[in-house]
Short mmCIF file of C-alpha atoms and ligand atoms in Angstrom, two decimals:
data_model
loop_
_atom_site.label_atom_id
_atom_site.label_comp_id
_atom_site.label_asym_id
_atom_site.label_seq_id
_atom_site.Cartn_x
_atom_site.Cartn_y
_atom_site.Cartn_z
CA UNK A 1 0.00 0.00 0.00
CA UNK A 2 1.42 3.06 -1.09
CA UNK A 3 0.97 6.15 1.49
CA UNK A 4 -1.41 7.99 -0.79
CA UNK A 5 -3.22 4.85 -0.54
CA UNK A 6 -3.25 4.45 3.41
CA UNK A 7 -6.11 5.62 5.91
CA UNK A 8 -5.94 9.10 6.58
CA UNK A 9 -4.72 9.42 10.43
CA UNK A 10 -7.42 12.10 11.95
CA UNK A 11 -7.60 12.95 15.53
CA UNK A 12 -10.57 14.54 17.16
CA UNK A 13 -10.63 17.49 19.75
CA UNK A 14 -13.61 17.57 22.61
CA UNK A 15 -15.28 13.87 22.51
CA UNK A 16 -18.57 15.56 23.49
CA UNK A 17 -22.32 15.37 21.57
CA UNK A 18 -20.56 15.78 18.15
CA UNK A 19 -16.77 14.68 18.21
CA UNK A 20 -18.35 11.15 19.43
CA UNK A 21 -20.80 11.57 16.18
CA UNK A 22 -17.65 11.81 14.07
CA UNK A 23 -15.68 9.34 15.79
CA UNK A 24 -18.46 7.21 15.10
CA UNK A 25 -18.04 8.09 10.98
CA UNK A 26 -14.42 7.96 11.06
CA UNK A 27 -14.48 4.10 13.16
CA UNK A 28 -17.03 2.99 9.93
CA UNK A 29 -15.05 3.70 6.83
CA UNK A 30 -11.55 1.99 6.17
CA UNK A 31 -10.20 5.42 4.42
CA UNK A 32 -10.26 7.01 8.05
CA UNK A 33 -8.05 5.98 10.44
CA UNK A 34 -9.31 7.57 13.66
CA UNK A 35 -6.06 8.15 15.50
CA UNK A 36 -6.47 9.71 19.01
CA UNK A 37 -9.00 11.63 21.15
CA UNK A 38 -8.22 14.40 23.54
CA UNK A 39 -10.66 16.26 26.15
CA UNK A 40 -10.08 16.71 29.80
CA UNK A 41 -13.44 15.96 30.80
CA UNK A 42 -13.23 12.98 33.29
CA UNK A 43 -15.37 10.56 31.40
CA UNK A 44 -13.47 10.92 27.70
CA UNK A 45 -10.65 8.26 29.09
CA UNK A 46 -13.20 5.71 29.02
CA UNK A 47 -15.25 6.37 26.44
CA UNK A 48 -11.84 7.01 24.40
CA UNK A 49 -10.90 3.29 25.75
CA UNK A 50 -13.92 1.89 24.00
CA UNK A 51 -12.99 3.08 20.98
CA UNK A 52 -9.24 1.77 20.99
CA UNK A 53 -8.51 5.32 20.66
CA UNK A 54 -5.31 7.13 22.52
CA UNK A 55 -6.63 9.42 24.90
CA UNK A 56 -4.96 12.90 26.05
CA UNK A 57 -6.19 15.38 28.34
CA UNK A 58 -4.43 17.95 26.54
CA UNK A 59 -4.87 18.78 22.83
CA UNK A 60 -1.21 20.20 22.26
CA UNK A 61 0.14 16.95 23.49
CA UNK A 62 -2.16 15.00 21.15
CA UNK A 63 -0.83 17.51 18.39
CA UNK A 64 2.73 17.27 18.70
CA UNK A 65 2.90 12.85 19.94
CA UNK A 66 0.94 11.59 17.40
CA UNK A 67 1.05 14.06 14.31
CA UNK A 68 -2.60 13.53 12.85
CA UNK A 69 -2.76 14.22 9.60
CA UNK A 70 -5.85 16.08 10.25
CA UNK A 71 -8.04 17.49 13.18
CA UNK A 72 -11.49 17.20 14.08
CA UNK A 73 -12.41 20.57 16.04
CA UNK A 74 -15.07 19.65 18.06
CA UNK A 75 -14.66 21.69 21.40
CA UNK A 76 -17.38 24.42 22.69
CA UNK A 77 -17.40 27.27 20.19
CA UNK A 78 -15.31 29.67 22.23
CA UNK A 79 -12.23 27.64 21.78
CA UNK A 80 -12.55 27.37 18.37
CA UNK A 81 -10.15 29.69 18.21
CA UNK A 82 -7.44 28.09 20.15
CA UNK A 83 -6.96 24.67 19.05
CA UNK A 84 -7.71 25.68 15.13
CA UNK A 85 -4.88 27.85 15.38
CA UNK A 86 -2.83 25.40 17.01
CA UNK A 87 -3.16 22.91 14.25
CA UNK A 88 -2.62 25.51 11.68
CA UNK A 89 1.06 26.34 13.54
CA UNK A 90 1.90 22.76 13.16
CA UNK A 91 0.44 22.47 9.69
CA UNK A 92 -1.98 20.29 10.09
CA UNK A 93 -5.35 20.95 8.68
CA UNK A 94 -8.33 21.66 10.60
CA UNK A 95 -12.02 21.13 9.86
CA UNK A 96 -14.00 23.08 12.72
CA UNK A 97 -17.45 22.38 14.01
CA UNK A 98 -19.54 25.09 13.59
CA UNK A 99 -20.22 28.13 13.65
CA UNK A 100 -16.33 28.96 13.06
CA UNK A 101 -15.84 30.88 16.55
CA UNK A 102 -17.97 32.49 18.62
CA UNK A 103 -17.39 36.04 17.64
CA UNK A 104 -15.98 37.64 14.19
CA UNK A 105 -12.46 39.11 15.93
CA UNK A 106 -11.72 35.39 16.99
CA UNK A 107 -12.84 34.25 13.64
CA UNK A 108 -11.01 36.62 12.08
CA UNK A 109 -8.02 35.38 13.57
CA UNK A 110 -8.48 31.61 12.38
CA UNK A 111 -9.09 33.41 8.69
CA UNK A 112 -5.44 35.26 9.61
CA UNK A 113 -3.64 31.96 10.97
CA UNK A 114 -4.95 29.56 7.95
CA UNK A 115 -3.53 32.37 5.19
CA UNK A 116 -0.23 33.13 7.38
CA UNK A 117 0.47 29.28 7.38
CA UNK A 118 -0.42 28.01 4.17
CA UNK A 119 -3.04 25.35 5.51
CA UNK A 120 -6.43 24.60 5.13
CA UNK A 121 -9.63 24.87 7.40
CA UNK A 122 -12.97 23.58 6.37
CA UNK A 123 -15.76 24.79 8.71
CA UNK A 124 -18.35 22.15 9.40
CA UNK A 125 -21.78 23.49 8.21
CA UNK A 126 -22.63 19.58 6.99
CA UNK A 127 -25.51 20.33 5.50
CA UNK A 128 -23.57 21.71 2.42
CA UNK A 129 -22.42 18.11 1.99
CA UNK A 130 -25.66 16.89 1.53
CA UNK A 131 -25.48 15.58 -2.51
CA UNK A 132 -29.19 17.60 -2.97
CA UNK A 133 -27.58 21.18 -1.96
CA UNK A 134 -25.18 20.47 -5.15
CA UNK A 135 -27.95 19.29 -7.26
CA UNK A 136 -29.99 23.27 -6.11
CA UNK A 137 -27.08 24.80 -6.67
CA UNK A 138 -26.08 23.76 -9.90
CA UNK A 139 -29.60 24.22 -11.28
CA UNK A 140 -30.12 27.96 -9.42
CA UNK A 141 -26.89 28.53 -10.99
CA UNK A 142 -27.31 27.19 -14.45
CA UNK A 143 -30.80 29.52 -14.94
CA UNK A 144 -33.59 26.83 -13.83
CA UNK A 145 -35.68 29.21 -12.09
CA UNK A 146 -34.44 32.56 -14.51
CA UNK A 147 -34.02 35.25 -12.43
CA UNK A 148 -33.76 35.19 -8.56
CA UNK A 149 -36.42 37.26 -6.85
CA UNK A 150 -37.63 36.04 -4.07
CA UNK A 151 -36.85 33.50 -0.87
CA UNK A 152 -39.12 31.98 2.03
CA UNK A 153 -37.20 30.10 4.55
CA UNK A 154 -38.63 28.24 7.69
CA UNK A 155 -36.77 26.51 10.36
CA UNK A 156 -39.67 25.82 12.45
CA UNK A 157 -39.34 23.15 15.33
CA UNK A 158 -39.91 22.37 19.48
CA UNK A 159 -37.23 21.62 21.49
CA UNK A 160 -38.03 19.65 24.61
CA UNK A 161 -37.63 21.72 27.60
CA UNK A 162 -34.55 19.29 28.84
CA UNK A 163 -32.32 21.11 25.97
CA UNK A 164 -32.28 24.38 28.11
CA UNK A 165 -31.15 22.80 31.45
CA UNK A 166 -27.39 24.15 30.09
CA UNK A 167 -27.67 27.70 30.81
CA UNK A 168 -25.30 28.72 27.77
CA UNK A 169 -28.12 27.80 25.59
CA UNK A 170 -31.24 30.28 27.12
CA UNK A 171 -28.20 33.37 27.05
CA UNK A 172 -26.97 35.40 24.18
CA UNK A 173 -24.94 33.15 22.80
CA UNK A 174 -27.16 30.31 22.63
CA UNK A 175 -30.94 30.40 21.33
CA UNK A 176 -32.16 28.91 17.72
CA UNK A 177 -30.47 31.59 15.80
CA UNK A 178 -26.99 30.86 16.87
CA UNK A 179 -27.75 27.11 17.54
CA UNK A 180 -29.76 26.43 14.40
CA UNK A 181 -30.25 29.44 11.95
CA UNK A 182 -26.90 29.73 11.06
CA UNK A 183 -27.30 26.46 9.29
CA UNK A 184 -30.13 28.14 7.79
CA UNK A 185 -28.52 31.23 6.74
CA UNK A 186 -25.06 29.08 5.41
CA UNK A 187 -27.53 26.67 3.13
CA UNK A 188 -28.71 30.41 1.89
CA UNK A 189 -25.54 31.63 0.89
CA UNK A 190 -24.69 28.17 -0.57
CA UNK A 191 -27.89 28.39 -2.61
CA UNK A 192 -28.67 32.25 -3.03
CA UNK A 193 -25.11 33.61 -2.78
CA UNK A 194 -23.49 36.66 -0.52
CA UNK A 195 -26.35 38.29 2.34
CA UNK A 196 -25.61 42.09 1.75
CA UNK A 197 -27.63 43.33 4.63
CA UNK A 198 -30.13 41.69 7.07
CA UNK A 199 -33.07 43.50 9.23
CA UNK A 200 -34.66 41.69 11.93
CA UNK A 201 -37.50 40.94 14.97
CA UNK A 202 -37.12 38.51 17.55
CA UNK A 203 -39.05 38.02 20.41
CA UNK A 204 -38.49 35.49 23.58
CA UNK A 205 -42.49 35.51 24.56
CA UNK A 206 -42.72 32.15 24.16
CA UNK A 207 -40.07 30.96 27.01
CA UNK A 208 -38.77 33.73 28.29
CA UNK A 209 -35.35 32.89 28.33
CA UNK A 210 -32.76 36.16 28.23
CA UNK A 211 -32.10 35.22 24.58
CA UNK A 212 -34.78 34.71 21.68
CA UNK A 213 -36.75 31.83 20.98
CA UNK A 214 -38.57 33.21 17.62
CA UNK A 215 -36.99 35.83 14.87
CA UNK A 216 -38.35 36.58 11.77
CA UNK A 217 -35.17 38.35 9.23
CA UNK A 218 -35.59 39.53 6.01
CA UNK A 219 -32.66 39.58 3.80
CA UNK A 220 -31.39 41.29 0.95
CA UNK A 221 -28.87 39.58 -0.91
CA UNK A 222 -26.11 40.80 -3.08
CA UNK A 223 -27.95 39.64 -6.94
CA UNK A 224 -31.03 41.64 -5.68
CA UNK A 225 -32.91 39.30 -4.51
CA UNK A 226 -35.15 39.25 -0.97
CA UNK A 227 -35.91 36.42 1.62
CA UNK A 228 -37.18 35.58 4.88
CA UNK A 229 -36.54 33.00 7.40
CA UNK A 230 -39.10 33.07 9.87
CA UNK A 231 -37.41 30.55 13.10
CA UNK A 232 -38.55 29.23 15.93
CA UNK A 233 -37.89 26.34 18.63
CA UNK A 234 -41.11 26.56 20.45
CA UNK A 235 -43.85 25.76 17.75
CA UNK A 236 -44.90 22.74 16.90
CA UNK A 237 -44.16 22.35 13.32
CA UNK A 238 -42.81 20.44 10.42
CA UNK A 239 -40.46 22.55 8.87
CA UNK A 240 -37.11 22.01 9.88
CA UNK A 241 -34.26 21.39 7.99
CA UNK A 242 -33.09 18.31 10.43
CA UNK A 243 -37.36 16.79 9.77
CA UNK A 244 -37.22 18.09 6.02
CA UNK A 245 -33.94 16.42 4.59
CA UNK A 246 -34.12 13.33 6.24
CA UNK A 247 -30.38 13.38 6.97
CA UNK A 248 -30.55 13.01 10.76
CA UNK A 249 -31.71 9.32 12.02
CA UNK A 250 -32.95 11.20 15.74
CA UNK A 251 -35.70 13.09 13.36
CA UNK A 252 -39.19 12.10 11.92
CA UNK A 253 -38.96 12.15 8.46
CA UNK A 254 -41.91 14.46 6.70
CA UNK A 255 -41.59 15.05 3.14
CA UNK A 256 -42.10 18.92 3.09
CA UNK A 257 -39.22 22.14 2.36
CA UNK A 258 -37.64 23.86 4.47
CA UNK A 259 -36.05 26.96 1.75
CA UNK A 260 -38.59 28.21 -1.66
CA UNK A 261 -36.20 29.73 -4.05
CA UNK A 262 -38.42 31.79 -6.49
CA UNK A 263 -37.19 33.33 -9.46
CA UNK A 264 -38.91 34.56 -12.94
CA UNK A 265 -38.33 31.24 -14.99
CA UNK A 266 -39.81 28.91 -11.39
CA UNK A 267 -39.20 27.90 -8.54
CA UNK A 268 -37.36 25.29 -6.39
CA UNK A 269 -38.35 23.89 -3.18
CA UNK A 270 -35.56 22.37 -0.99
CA UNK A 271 -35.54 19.59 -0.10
CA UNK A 272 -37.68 17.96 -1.59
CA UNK A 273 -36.30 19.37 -5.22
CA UNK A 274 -39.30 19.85 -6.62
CA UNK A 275 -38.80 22.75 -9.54
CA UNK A 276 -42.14 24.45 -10.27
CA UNK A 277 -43.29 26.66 -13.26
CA UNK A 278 -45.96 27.49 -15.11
CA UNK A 279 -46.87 25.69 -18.62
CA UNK A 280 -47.19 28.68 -20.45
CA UNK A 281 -45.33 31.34 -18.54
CA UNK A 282 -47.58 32.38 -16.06
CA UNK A 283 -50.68 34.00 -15.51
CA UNK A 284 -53.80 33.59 -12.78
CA UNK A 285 -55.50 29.90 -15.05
CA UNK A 286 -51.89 29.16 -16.07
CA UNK A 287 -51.76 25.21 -14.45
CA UNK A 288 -48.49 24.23 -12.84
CA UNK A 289 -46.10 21.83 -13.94
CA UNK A 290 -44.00 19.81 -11.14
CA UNK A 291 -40.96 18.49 -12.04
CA UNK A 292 -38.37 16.96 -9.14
CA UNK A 293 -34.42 16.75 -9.58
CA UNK A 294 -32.82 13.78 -9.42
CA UNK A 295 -29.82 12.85 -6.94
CA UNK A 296 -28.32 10.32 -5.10
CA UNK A 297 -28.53 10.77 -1.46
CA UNK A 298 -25.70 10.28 0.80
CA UNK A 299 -24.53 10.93 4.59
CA UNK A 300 -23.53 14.46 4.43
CA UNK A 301 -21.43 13.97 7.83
CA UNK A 302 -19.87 11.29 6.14
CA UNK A 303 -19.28 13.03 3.31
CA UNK A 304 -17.94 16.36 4.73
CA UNK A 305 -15.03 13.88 6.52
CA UNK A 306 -14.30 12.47 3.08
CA UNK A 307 -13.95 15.67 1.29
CA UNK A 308 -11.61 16.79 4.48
CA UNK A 309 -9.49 13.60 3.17
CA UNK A 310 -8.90 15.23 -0.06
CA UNK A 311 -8.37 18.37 1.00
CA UNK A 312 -5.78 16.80 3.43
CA UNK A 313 -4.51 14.37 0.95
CA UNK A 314 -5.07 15.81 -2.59
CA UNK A 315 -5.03 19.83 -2.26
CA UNK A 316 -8.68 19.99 -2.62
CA UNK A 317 -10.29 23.45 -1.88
CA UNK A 318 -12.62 23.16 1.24
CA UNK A 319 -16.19 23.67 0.40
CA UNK A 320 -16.40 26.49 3.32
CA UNK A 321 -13.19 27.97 4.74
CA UNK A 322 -12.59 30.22 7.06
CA UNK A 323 -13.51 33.18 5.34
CA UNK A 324 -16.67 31.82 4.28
CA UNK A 325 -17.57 30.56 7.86
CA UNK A 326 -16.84 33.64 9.02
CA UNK A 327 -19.42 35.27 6.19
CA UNK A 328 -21.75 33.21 7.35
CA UNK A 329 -21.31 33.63 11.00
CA UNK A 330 -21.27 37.52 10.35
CA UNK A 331 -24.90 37.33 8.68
CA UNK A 332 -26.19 35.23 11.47
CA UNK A 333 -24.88 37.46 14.31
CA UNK A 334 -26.36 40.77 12.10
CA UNK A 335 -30.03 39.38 13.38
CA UNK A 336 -29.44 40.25 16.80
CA UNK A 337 -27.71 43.62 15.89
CA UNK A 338 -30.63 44.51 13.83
CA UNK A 339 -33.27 43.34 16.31
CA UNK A 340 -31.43 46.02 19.09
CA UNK A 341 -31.10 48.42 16.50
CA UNK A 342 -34.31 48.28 15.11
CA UNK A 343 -32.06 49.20 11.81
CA UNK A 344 -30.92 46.94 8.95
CA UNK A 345 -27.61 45.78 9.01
CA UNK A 346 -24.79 45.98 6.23
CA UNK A 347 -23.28 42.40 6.80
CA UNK A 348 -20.12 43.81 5.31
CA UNK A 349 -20.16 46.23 8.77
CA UNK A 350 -19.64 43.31 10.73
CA UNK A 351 -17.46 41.14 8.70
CA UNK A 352 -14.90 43.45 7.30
N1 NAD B 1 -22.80 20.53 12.82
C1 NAD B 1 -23.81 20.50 13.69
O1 NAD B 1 -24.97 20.37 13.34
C2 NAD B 1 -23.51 20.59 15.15
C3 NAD B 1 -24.42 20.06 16.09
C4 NAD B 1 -24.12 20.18 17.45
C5 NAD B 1 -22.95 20.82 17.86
N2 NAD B 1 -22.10 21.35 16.92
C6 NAD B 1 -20.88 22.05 17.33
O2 NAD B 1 -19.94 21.12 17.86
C7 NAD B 1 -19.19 21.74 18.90
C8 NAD B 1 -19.29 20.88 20.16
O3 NAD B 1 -20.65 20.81 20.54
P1 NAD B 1 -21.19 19.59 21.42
O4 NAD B 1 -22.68 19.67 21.35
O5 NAD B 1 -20.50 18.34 21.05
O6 NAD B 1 -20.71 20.07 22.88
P2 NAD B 1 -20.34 19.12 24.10
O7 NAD B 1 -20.35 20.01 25.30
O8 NAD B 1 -21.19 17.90 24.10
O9 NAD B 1 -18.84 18.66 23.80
C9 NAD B 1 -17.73 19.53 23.85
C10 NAD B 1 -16.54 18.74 24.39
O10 NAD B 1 -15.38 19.54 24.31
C11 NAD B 1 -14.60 19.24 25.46
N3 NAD B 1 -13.61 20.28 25.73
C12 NAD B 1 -13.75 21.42 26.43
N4 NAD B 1 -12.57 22.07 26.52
C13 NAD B 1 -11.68 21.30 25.85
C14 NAD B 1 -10.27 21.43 25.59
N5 NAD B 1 -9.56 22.47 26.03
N6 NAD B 1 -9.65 20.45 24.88
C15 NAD B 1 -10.37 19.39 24.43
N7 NAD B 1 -11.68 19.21 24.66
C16 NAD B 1 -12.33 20.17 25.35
C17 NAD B 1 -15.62 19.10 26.57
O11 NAD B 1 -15.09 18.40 27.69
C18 NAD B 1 -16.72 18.33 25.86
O12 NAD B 1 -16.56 16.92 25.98
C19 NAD B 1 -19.74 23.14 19.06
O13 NAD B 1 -18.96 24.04 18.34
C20 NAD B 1 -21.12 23.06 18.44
O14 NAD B 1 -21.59 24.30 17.92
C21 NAD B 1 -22.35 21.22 15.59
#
């Protein structure tokens, strides 16, 4: 076996919720070679031990003993920062959970550190991986719906009161904008391009937690065109991305959209791909005709670690770097800034 041919050695930093979900990937394909674990919290020795993974309390250790070829970033988001940047001195590639960091200076700096070393971060917004955000892409971008004009986006869901015990999660900081609807706004730059400026209402009636648990943000994006997500994590409702895509085994799956991209030529609902137009252009009798885009479905976790392979192994550009996790962090955080403000905001303001 040649070594362009051998498992890619990847370790994983913070063996919480979602390092343990990507241990889990890397453990069930033979082109990963999940090398070591490290987290200081007391139960990660064990749980490392199950795995016949190394375990190390501290990350820089890990780093510098057993050399991964590539790191899983998978601590709380405030230490983002930290570790990313430690790979990045030792050149080894990073691919960070997301959002990126938790504000745009610390960001910023990971965007700094990747371009001052010559290595590679991929940000881990895994729904971008998913083989039917290509498929919506490629026809958006190829004319299928003519003109973008207009965008409705839901991310519409109940979380069970359990979720809030941790108090980050009812603080700034926390809440389904920061949690969830940066997902939402990432798939929206993915499918709709760059968010010039964003303008915003939230409200936290329903639980009354310091931070919001409904917004509704319109955006303007940079081709023009206008949308609105309207979120919330205390309704009960269908539309969520996680219920909508089918991509997450915890979730019911309902066969409904989450994201209607409407343009002059039709329209295309996501997920279920269903392009829509009229038969003969338009017009109040004009019937509808319903077509649906074919793909071929895969894991988009899985897939995110294999395209972190290439980009470790083969040069590949990451399908989000740092600069465009920080993009998409900026637009998210512009919804609170416009909700105090009462004011749009220019997401340039915040990002540059
Ligand atoms: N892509 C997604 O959909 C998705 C979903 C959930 C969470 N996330 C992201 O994943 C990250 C982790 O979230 P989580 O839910 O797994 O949190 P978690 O609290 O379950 O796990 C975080 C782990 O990091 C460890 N840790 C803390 N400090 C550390 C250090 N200095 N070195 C090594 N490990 C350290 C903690 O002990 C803990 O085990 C966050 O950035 C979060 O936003 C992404």
């Amino acid at each position: 076996m040649t070594n362009a041919e051998k498992p890619v050695r990847i370790a994983v930093v913070g063996t919480g919720f979602i390092g343990r979900r990507h241990i889990s990937f890397l453990k069930g394909d033979s082109i990963f070679d999940p090398v070591a674990g490290a987290d200081p919290a007391p139960e990660a020795k064990a749980y490392l031990a199950s795995q016949d993974m190394p375990h190390f309390s501290d990350y820089r250790k890990m780093l510098d003993e057993v050399k991964p070829e590539g790191v899983v970033v998978a601590t709380p988001n405030a230490i983002h920062e930290e570790v990313t940047i430690a790979c990045l001195e030792r050149g080894i590639p990073a691919m960070v959970e997301k959002p990126i960091a938790h504000t745009i200076e610390s960001a910023r700096k990971i965007v700094d550190a990747a371009k001052r070393h010559k290595v590679p971060v991929l940000v881990g917004h895994h729904r971008r991986h998913n083989p039917l955000m290509r498929v919506a892409r490629e026809f958006i971008e190829s004319g299928g719906i003519g003109q973008m004009i207009a965008i409705a986006a839901y991310d519409l869901r109940r979380k069970p009161e359990s979720y809030y015990k941790a108090a980050w999660r009812r603080e700034p900081g926390g809440g389904p904008m920061l949690i969830n609807g940066i997902h939402d706004v990432d798939c929206l730059r993915a499918l709709c391009g760059e968010i010039e400026s964003v303008m915003a209402l939230t409200a936290n009636r329903a639980r009354g937690f310091p931070v919001e648990d409904t917004a509704a943000v319109t955006f303007r994006f940079e081709n023009g065109a206008l949308g609105n997500l309207t979120i919330s994590d205390a309704v009960q409702a269908p539309w969520a991305w996680e219920v909508t895509s089918g991509e997450e085994p915890d979730y019911p799956y309902m066969h409904e959209d989450t994201y209607l991209i409407c343009g002059s030529e039709g329209s295309l609902a996501v997920p279920t791909l269903n392009h829509w137009r009229n038969e003969n252009g338009g017009g109040r009798a004009d019937p509808f005709i319903r077509k649906r885009l074919f793909y071929v479905p895969a894991d988009p976790w899985v897939e995110e670690l294999r395209h972190f392979t290439r980009i470790i192994r083969h040069g590949e550009k990451p399908l989000l770097d740092a600069d465009g996790g920080t993009r998409t962090l900026a637009a998210t955080l512009a919804v609170a800034e416009s909700a105090k403000s009462g004011r749009p905001v220019a997401v340039k303001d915040l990002y540059s």
